[in-house]
Amino acid sequence: MHDEYEELKVLMRLSSLNSQQAIADDMGMSIGKINYIVKALINKSFVKMGNFINEEDKSRYRYLLTQKGLESKTNSAKKFVKLKKEEYERLQEELNK
């Protein structure tokens, strides 16, 4: 099973790394797990996949972030930052006791 944070990390890497193997290597995950997450992102319409005619290697695909994916990425990032701020404030309170 994967969580929203893992999906966010994969979404962020899809735009800069163009293969599931590269993403798996970068994240220290198995290619099977990355494939599972990418399929979930495609099913949620966050990402669309396509191969491009002018690519030399016709078996390679590009992952394109959809508007829905961009919104999800932004919302997830905002939630993550909010949680980290709250965590930091709790730690500061504990240190000041």
Short mmCIF file of C-alpha atoms in Angstrom, two decimals:
data_model
loop_
_atom_site.label_atom_id
_atom_site.label_comp_id
_atom_site.label_asym_id
_atom_site.label_seq_id
_atom_site.Cartn_x
_atom_site.Cartn_y
_atom_site.Cartn_z
CA MET A 1 0.00 0.00 0.00
CA HIS A 2 1.18 3.52 -0.65
CA ASP A 3 0.19 6.82 0.88
CA GLU A 4 -0.48 10.34 -0.34
CA TYR A 5 3.04 11.46 0.57
CA GLU A 6 4.60 8.75 -1.62
CA GLU A 7 2.28 9.79 -4.46
CA LEU A 8 3.41 13.40 -4.03
CA LYS A 9 7.08 12.38 -4.15
CA VAL A 10 6.50 10.35 -7.33
CA LEU A 11 4.49 13.20 -8.88
CA MET A 12 7.34 15.60 -8.19
CA ARG A 13 9.87 13.30 -9.85
CA LEU A 14 7.75 12.45 -12.90
CA SER A 15 8.41 15.85 -14.41
CA SER A 16 12.19 15.63 -14.11
CA LEU A 17 12.89 11.90 -14.42
CA ASN A 18 11.40 10.23 -17.46
CA SER A 19 11.56 6.56 -16.55
CA GLN A 20 10.13 4.49 -13.77
CA GLN A 21 13.56 2.92 -13.25
CA ALA A 22 15.14 6.36 -12.75
CA ILE A 23 12.41 7.29 -10.25
CA ALA A 24 12.82 3.97 -8.41
CA ASP A 25 16.58 4.46 -8.21
CA ASP A 26 16.18 8.07 -7.06
CA MET A 27 13.65 7.20 -4.36
CA GLY A 28 15.20 3.93 -3.23
CA MET A 29 12.04 1.97 -4.05
CA SER A 30 11.39 -1.03 -6.22
CA ILE A 31 10.31 -0.45 -9.79
CA GLY A 32 7.19 -2.52 -9.03
CA LYS A 33 6.15 -0.10 -6.30
CA ILE A 34 6.78 2.90 -8.56
CA ASN A 35 4.75 1.23 -11.33
CA TYR A 36 1.90 0.61 -8.88
CA ILE A 37 1.92 4.27 -7.75
CA VAL A 38 2.17 5.61 -11.32
CA LYS A 39 -0.81 3.47 -12.36
CA ALA A 40 -2.78 4.83 -9.39
CA LEU A 41 -1.87 8.40 -10.41
CA ILE A 42 -2.99 7.68 -13.99
CA ASN A 43 -6.26 6.15 -12.73
CA LYS A 44 -6.87 9.29 -10.64
CA SER A 45 -6.23 11.39 -13.79
CA PHE A 46 -3.31 13.17 -12.09
CA VAL A 47 -0.90 12.03 -14.80
CA LYS A 48 -1.30 11.03 -18.40
CA MET A 49 1.13 8.85 -20.24
CA GLY A 50 2.06 8.96 -23.87
CA ASN A 51 4.83 7.98 -26.20
CA PHE A 52 5.87 10.55 -28.72
CA ILE A 53 6.27 9.88 -32.42
CA ASN A 54 9.52 11.81 -32.75
CA GLU A 55 11.28 9.82 -30.01
CA GLU A 56 13.92 7.40 -31.27
CA ASP A 57 12.99 4.76 -28.69
CA LYS A 58 9.29 4.16 -29.31
CA SER A 59 8.95 2.10 -26.13
CA ARG A 60 9.77 5.07 -23.89
CA TYR A 61 6.94 7.05 -22.41
CA ARG A 62 6.59 10.55 -21.07
CA TYR A 63 4.52 11.30 -18.01
CA LEU A 64 2.55 14.52 -18.23
CA LEU A 65 1.05 16.15 -15.18
CA THR A 66 -2.60 17.04 -15.74
CA GLN A 67 -4.35 20.09 -14.27
CA LYS A 68 -5.93 17.77 -11.70
CA GLY A 69 -2.49 16.37 -10.89
CA LEU A 70 -1.03 19.84 -10.47
CA GLU A 71 -3.84 20.83 -8.12
CA SER A 72 -3.37 17.64 -6.11
CA LYS A 73 0.38 18.18 -5.98
CA THR A 74 -0.11 21.73 -4.75
CA ASN A 75 -2.73 20.76 -2.16
CA SER A 76 -0.62 17.86 -0.91
CA ALA A 77 2.42 20.09 -0.61
CA LYS A 78 0.40 22.66 1.34
CA LYS A 79 -0.87 19.94 3.71
CA PHE A 80 2.64 18.62 4.19
CA VAL A 81 4.04 22.08 4.97
CA LYS A 82 1.17 22.76 7.39
CA LEU A 83 1.81 19.47 9.20
CA LYS A 84 5.54 20.20 9.43
CA LYS A 85 4.86 23.72 10.81
CA GLU A 86 2.52 22.26 13.44
CA GLU A 87 5.10 19.62 14.33
CA TYR A 88 7.79 22.30 14.67
CA GLU A 89 5.56 24.43 16.90
CA ARG A 90 4.82 21.43 19.16
CA LEU A 91 8.52 20.70 19.46
CA GLN A 92 9.24 24.36 20.26
CA GLU A 93 6.56 24.31 22.99
CA GLU A 94 8.09 21.19 24.51
CA LEU A 95 11.54 22.77 24.52
CA ASN A 96 10.22 25.94 26.18
CA LYS A 97 8.58 24.07 29.10
#
